[in-house]
Amino acid sequence: MEPQDPAVVEAVKASVGIMAEKSSSDMDLSGALQRLGENYPNAAVAKAKEQLDILDSVTLNIAVTGETGAGKSAFINSFRGLGDEDDNSAPTGITETTKQMTMYTHPTKPNIRLWDLPGTGMPKFKANKFLKDVKFETYDLFIIISSERFKENDVFLAKEIQKKKKSFYFVRTKIDNDIRSVAQKRNFNEQQVLCTIREDCIRNLKEVGNPKVFLISSYDLGKYEFQKLVDTLEFDLSEHKRFALVQSLPVCSLAMLEKKKEAMEKLIWLAALASGLGAFVPAPVVSLNH
């Protein structure tokens, strides 16, 4: 058995006490040990340090692809919390701006990477070459974007992603433009318009089974289904990649604010507990610049 050093016990108690706003089960030593699945303070502190290391180093690679001009770059910028004119933003325009695979890191979390893939609708698009260049193993998931109907190349790519046993999601962008274009019509009903767009997307994608389709506006993530997309990605990702995803996303809704708050509380809780043995066991400095 591992001895319970009284000095360690007191240090851990002090660290756990930092979380004054947490529930009482997190405030005492036994609650802290239980939360980490350990019986002794030394082991709990070591585990907290280990989890901080993992959270600090976990990577998430998201590939963004789709038809030329569908809004891939605008989506990547919004996902990273940047405007189209901000420094280090992906270039956007009315013509295809992505000629080759380009990686964009998150401005404050460089382990979160979004990859802008060349448009599948370019005149010189060659499916076999595209698949050879993609390097499927690089990415955790694929987001296939369209601003109109999903086309033959989108279905083709989805099938290839399925073969590689990777996750993919269809994102229909520029929904705000669609709504504006019909908003003045008699008997306009926004929900009915959204339902029609979704049904059209699913009908065009019937070859890939039961596709996950999300309707969004890259310039107003708080509207439509960006939050639903995030919730789905969270569900499909592993625990640590899920944590990285939440940290990297901009606050665009109350639900997102709550998710980020929970993530920050977890970081603070782990850092507080990990510091409990800092004076007794030398350890590398863990970056908490999140």
Short mmCIF file of C-alpha atoms in Angstrom, two decimals:
data_model
loop_
_atom_site.label_atom_id
_atom_site.label_comp_id
_atom_site.label_asym_id
_atom_site.label_seq_id
_atom_site.Cartn_x
_atom_site.Cartn_y
_atom_site.Cartn_z
CA MET A 1 0.00 0.00 0.00
CA GLU A 2 1.05 3.56 -0.68
CA PRO A 3 1.52 5.55 2.55
CA GLN A 4 -0.59 8.63 3.11
CA ASP A 5 2.03 11.26 3.83
CA PRO A 6 0.36 13.85 6.14
CA ALA A 7 2.17 16.69 4.35
CA VAL A 8 0.87 15.48 1.00
CA VAL A 9 -2.65 15.14 2.37
CA GLU A 10 -2.61 18.73 3.60
CA ALA A 11 -1.15 20.02 0.33
CA VAL A 12 -3.83 18.27 -1.71
CA LYS A 13 -6.56 19.54 0.60
CA ALA A 14 -5.31 23.09 0.09
CA SER A 15 -5.22 22.67 -3.66
CA VAL A 16 -8.69 21.19 -3.86
CA GLY A 17 -9.93 24.09 -1.74
CA ILE A 18 -9.11 26.50 -4.56
CA MET A 19 -12.26 25.38 -6.34
CA ALA A 20 -14.54 27.26 -3.94
CA GLU A 21 -17.44 27.31 -6.37
CA LYS A 22 -17.44 23.57 -7.03
CA SER A 23 -19.83 21.17 -5.35
CA SER A 24 -19.07 19.82 -1.92
CA SER A 25 -18.06 16.42 -3.36
CA ASP A 26 -15.19 18.16 -5.13
CA MET A 27 -14.23 20.28 -2.16
CA ASP A 28 -12.88 17.57 0.13
CA LEU A 29 -9.99 15.20 -0.34
CA SER A 30 -12.10 12.05 -0.54
CA GLY A 31 -14.18 13.61 -3.29
CA ALA A 32 -11.06 14.53 -5.24
CA LEU A 33 -9.67 11.02 -4.92
CA GLN A 34 -12.97 9.47 -5.96
CA ARG A 35 -13.23 11.72 -9.00
CA LEU A 36 -9.87 10.52 -10.25
CA GLY A 37 -10.47 6.91 -9.26
CA GLU A 38 -7.56 6.78 -6.85
CA ASN A 39 -7.23 5.84 -3.17
CA TYR A 40 -4.18 7.88 -2.19
CA PRO A 41 -3.22 11.56 -2.60
CA ASN A 42 0.15 10.79 -4.23
CA ALA A 43 -1.52 8.71 -6.93
CA ALA A 44 -4.28 11.27 -7.45
CA VAL A 45 -1.80 14.11 -7.92
CA ALA A 46 0.25 12.04 -10.35
CA LYS A 47 -2.89 11.21 -12.32
CA ALA A 48 -3.94 14.87 -12.40
CA LYS A 49 -0.53 15.80 -13.81
CA GLU A 50 -0.81 13.03 -16.39
CA GLN A 51 -4.25 14.23 -17.50
CA LEU A 52 -3.01 17.81 -17.80
CA ASP A 53 -0.14 16.62 -19.99
CA ILE A 54 -2.55 14.73 -22.23
CA LEU A 55 -4.98 17.65 -22.52
CA ASP A 56 -2.11 19.98 -23.34
CA SER A 57 -0.74 17.79 -26.11
CA VAL A 58 -3.80 16.17 -27.71
CA THR A 59 -4.19 16.95 -31.42
CA LEU A 60 -7.33 17.25 -33.50
CA ASN A 61 -7.09 17.27 -37.31
CA ILE A 62 -10.21 18.28 -39.24
CA ALA A 63 -10.31 18.10 -43.03
CA VAL A 64 -12.65 20.53 -44.79
CA THR A 65 -13.51 19.71 -48.38
CA GLY A 66 -16.28 20.16 -50.92
CA GLU A 67 -17.22 21.91 -54.13
CA THR A 68 -15.32 24.94 -55.40
CA GLY A 69 -16.73 28.17 -53.98
CA ALA A 70 -18.85 26.42 -51.34
CA GLY A 71 -17.36 28.48 -48.51
CA LYS A 72 -14.73 26.14 -47.08
CA SER A 73 -12.34 28.95 -46.15
CA ALA A 74 -15.08 31.04 -44.53
CA PHE A 75 -16.12 28.03 -42.47
CA ILE A 76 -12.53 27.43 -41.35
CA ASN A 77 -12.14 31.07 -40.32
CA SER A 78 -15.36 31.05 -38.31
CA PHE A 79 -14.47 27.75 -36.67
CA ARG A 80 -11.20 29.32 -35.53
CA GLY A 81 -12.95 32.46 -34.28
CA LEU A 82 -11.45 34.67 -37.01
CA GLY A 83 -12.91 37.09 -39.52
CA ASP A 84 -12.02 36.84 -43.20
CA GLU A 85 -9.76 39.90 -42.91
CA ASP A 86 -7.95 38.85 -39.73
CA ASP A 87 -4.29 37.94 -39.73
CA ASN A 88 -3.67 34.27 -40.49
CA SER A 89 -7.20 33.76 -41.77
CA ALA A 90 -7.82 31.47 -44.73
CA PRO A 91 -8.22 33.49 -47.96
CA THR A 92 -11.78 33.77 -49.23
CA GLY A 93 -13.19 34.94 -52.53
CA ILE A 94 -15.76 34.38 -55.24
CA THR A 95 -13.38 32.08 -57.11
CA GLU A 96 -11.53 29.00 -55.87
CA THR A 97 -8.77 30.18 -53.55
CA THR A 98 -7.45 26.80 -52.38
CA LYS A 99 -5.07 25.25 -54.92
CA GLN A 100 -3.41 22.77 -52.57
CA MET A 101 -3.95 21.33 -49.11
CA THR A 102 -3.36 24.05 -46.54
CA MET A 103 -3.20 23.59 -42.78
CA TYR A 104 -4.55 26.30 -40.49
CA THR A 105 -3.83 26.04 -36.79
CA HIS A 106 -6.03 27.53 -34.12
CA PRO A 107 -4.72 31.00 -33.13
CA THR A 108 -4.27 30.04 -29.45
CA LYS A 109 -4.34 26.22 -29.58
CA PRO A 110 -1.92 25.11 -32.28
CA ASN A 111 -2.67 21.43 -31.72
CA ILE A 112 -6.11 22.05 -33.26
CA ARG A 113 -5.64 21.96 -37.04
CA LEU A 114 -8.08 22.54 -39.85
CA TRP A 115 -7.04 21.45 -43.32
CA ASP A 116 -8.44 23.29 -46.32
CA LEU A 117 -8.49 20.77 -49.18
CA PRO A 118 -8.68 21.84 -52.86
CA GLY A 119 -12.21 22.15 -54.20
CA THR A 120 -13.63 18.96 -55.68
CA GLY A 121 -15.43 20.96 -58.37
CA MET A 122 -12.36 22.47 -60.02
CA PRO A 123 -12.18 21.91 -63.82
CA LYS A 124 -8.95 19.93 -63.47
CA PHE A 125 -10.22 17.84 -60.57
CA LYS A 126 -9.10 14.22 -60.89
CA ALA A 127 -10.67 11.88 -58.39
CA ASN A 128 -7.90 9.30 -58.26
CA LYS A 129 -5.18 11.91 -57.78
CA PHE A 130 -7.25 13.68 -55.15
CA LEU A 131 -7.68 10.47 -53.16
CA LYS A 132 -3.96 9.73 -53.43
CA ASP A 133 -3.05 13.18 -52.16
CA VAL A 134 -5.62 13.32 -49.35
CA LYS A 135 -3.78 11.01 -46.92
CA PHE A 136 -6.89 9.90 -45.03
CA GLU A 137 -4.91 8.72 -42.02
CA THR A 138 -3.95 12.34 -41.25
CA TYR A 139 -7.44 13.43 -40.23
CA ASP A 140 -9.75 12.60 -37.35
CA LEU A 141 -12.84 13.61 -39.31
CA PHE A 142 -14.01 15.17 -42.58
CA ILE A 143 -16.45 18.02 -43.09
CA ILE A 144 -17.90 18.10 -46.61
CA ILE A 145 -19.24 21.53 -47.48
CA SER A 146 -21.70 22.72 -50.10
CA SER A 147 -23.53 25.98 -50.61
CA GLU A 148 -26.10 24.45 -52.98
CA ARG A 149 -26.83 20.83 -53.70
CA PHE A 150 -24.30 18.21 -52.75
CA LYS A 151 -22.84 16.99 -56.03
CA GLU A 152 -21.54 13.74 -57.45
CA ASN A 153 -18.01 14.42 -56.23
CA ASP A 154 -19.28 14.97 -52.68
CA VAL A 155 -20.99 11.57 -52.72
CA PHE A 156 -17.89 9.98 -54.24
CA LEU A 157 -15.68 11.43 -51.51
CA ALA A 158 -18.09 10.37 -48.75
CA LYS A 159 -18.01 6.79 -50.00
CA GLU A 160 -14.22 6.78 -50.00
CA ILE A 161 -14.17 8.18 -46.46
CA GLN A 162 -16.56 5.42 -45.42
CA LYS A 163 -14.16 2.83 -46.83
CA LYS A 164 -11.39 4.28 -44.66
CA LYS A 165 -13.70 4.06 -41.62
CA LYS A 166 -13.41 7.78 -40.92
CA SER A 167 -16.20 10.07 -39.72
CA PHE A 168 -17.69 12.62 -42.11
CA TYR A 169 -20.37 15.29 -41.88
CA PHE A 170 -22.22 17.24 -44.56
CA VAL A 171 -22.47 20.97 -43.92
CA ARG A 172 -24.78 23.09 -46.06
CA THR A 173 -23.46 26.67 -45.83
CA LYS A 174 -24.79 30.13 -46.75
CA ILE A 175 -28.19 29.36 -45.27
CA ASP A 176 -28.55 33.05 -44.40
CA ASN A 177 -28.41 33.87 -48.13
CA ASP A 178 -31.09 31.28 -48.88
CA ILE A 179 -33.39 32.71 -46.23
CA ARG A 180 -32.91 36.29 -47.46
CA SER A 181 -33.70 35.30 -51.02
CA VAL A 182 -37.19 34.07 -50.11
CA ALA A 183 -37.97 36.14 -47.02
CA GLN A 184 -40.18 38.59 -48.95
CA LYS A 185 -42.35 35.94 -50.50
CA ARG A 186 -45.95 35.57 -49.43
CA ASN A 187 -46.53 33.04 -46.67
CA PHE A 188 -42.80 32.86 -45.96
CA ASN A 189 -42.01 30.31 -43.25
CA GLU A 190 -38.35 30.02 -42.25
CA GLN A 191 -38.67 26.57 -40.70
CA GLN A 192 -40.41 25.27 -43.78
CA VAL A 193 -37.61 26.64 -45.97
CA LEU A 194 -34.97 24.98 -43.78
CA CYS A 195 -36.88 21.71 -43.89
CA THR A 196 -37.05 21.86 -47.70
CA ILE A 197 -33.30 22.51 -47.97
CA ARG A 198 -32.52 19.62 -45.63
CA GLU A 199 -34.78 17.20 -47.49
CA ASP A 200 -33.17 18.20 -50.78
CA CYS A 201 -29.69 17.57 -49.36
CA ILE A 202 -30.64 14.18 -47.94
CA ARG A 203 -32.30 13.16 -51.20
CA ASN A 204 -29.12 13.95 -53.13
CA LEU A 205 -27.05 11.99 -50.61
CA LYS A 206 -29.19 8.85 -50.42
CA GLU A 207 -26.32 6.77 -51.82
CA VAL A 208 -24.39 7.17 -48.57
CA GLY A 209 -27.16 5.86 -46.36
CA ASN A 210 -28.39 8.10 -43.55
CA PRO A 211 -26.08 11.14 -43.83
CA LYS A 212 -25.62 13.71 -41.08
CA VAL A 213 -26.52 17.10 -42.61
CA PHE A 214 -26.16 20.45 -40.83
CA LEU A 215 -27.44 23.80 -42.07
CA ILE A 216 -25.26 26.74 -41.04
CA SER A 217 -24.18 30.29 -41.76
CA SER A 218 -20.43 30.75 -41.36
CA TYR A 219 -21.03 34.42 -40.62
CA ASP A 220 -23.57 33.81 -37.87
CA LEU A 221 -22.72 30.62 -36.02
CA GLY A 222 -25.32 31.36 -33.38
CA LYS A 223 -28.15 30.74 -35.85
CA TYR A 224 -29.27 27.52 -37.48
CA GLU A 225 -27.38 24.30 -36.69
CA PHE A 226 -23.75 25.00 -35.88
CA GLN A 227 -24.36 24.07 -32.24
CA LYS A 228 -25.97 20.82 -33.38
CA LEU A 229 -22.87 20.11 -35.47
CA VAL A 230 -20.65 20.71 -32.43
CA ASP A 231 -22.79 18.44 -30.24
CA THR A 232 -22.54 15.68 -32.85
CA LEU A 233 -18.77 16.03 -33.20
CA GLU A 234 -18.43 15.90 -29.42
CA PHE A 235 -20.42 12.70 -29.25
CA ASP A 236 -18.32 11.02 -31.95
CA LEU A 237 -14.87 12.07 -30.70
CA SER A 238 -12.81 10.48 -27.94
CA GLU A 239 -12.82 12.21 -24.55
CA HIS A 240 -9.58 14.14 -24.95
CA LYS A 241 -10.24 15.20 -28.55
CA ARG A 242 -13.71 16.29 -27.44
CA PHE A 243 -12.13 18.47 -24.78
CA ALA A 244 -9.76 20.00 -27.38
CA LEU A 245 -12.69 20.72 -29.70
CA VAL A 246 -14.67 22.60 -27.07
CA GLN A 247 -11.67 24.66 -26.06
CA SER A 248 -11.01 25.74 -29.63
CA LEU A 249 -14.50 26.88 -30.62
CA PRO A 250 -15.75 30.47 -30.39
CA VAL A 251 -18.58 31.31 -28.02
CA CYS A 252 -21.62 31.61 -30.27
CA SER A 253 -24.42 30.45 -27.99
CA LEU A 254 -25.32 29.96 -24.34
CA ALA A 255 -24.82 26.22 -24.80
CA MET A 256 -21.29 26.81 -26.10
CA LEU A 257 -20.54 29.18 -23.22
CA GLU A 258 -21.60 26.49 -20.76
CA LYS A 259 -19.43 23.88 -22.48
CA LYS A 260 -16.39 26.15 -22.36
CA LYS A 261 -17.08 26.97 -18.72
CA GLU A 262 -17.13 23.26 -17.85
CA ALA A 263 -13.88 22.72 -19.75
CA MET A 264 -12.19 25.58 -17.93
CA GLU A 265 -13.41 24.32 -14.56
CA LYS A 266 -11.92 20.93 -15.33
CA LEU A 267 -8.57 22.51 -16.20
CA ILE A 268 -8.58 24.60 -13.02
CA TRP A 269 -9.59 21.61 -10.90
CA LEU A 270 -6.84 19.41 -12.35
CA ALA A 271 -4.24 22.18 -12.07
CA ALA A 272 -5.22 22.82 -8.45
CA LEU A 273 -4.95 19.16 -7.54
CA ALA A 274 -1.73 18.66 -9.53
CA SER A 275 -0.11 21.52 -7.63
CA GLY A 276 -0.74 19.70 -4.35
CA LEU A 277 2.44 17.65 -4.71
CA GLY A 278 4.45 20.23 -6.61
CA ALA A 279 6.76 20.92 -3.69
CA PHE A 280 7.45 17.24 -3.13
CA VAL A 281 7.79 15.64 -6.59
CA PRO A 282 9.74 17.41 -9.38
CA ALA A 283 7.70 17.55 -12.57
CA PRO A 284 7.92 19.27 -15.95
CA VAL A 285 6.02 22.51 -16.32
CA VAL A 286 2.66 21.99 -18.03
CA SER A 287 1.44 24.77 -20.26
CA LEU A 288 -2.04 25.94 -19.42
CA ASN A 289 -2.23 28.65 -22.06
CA HIS A 290 -5.71 27.73 -23.17
#
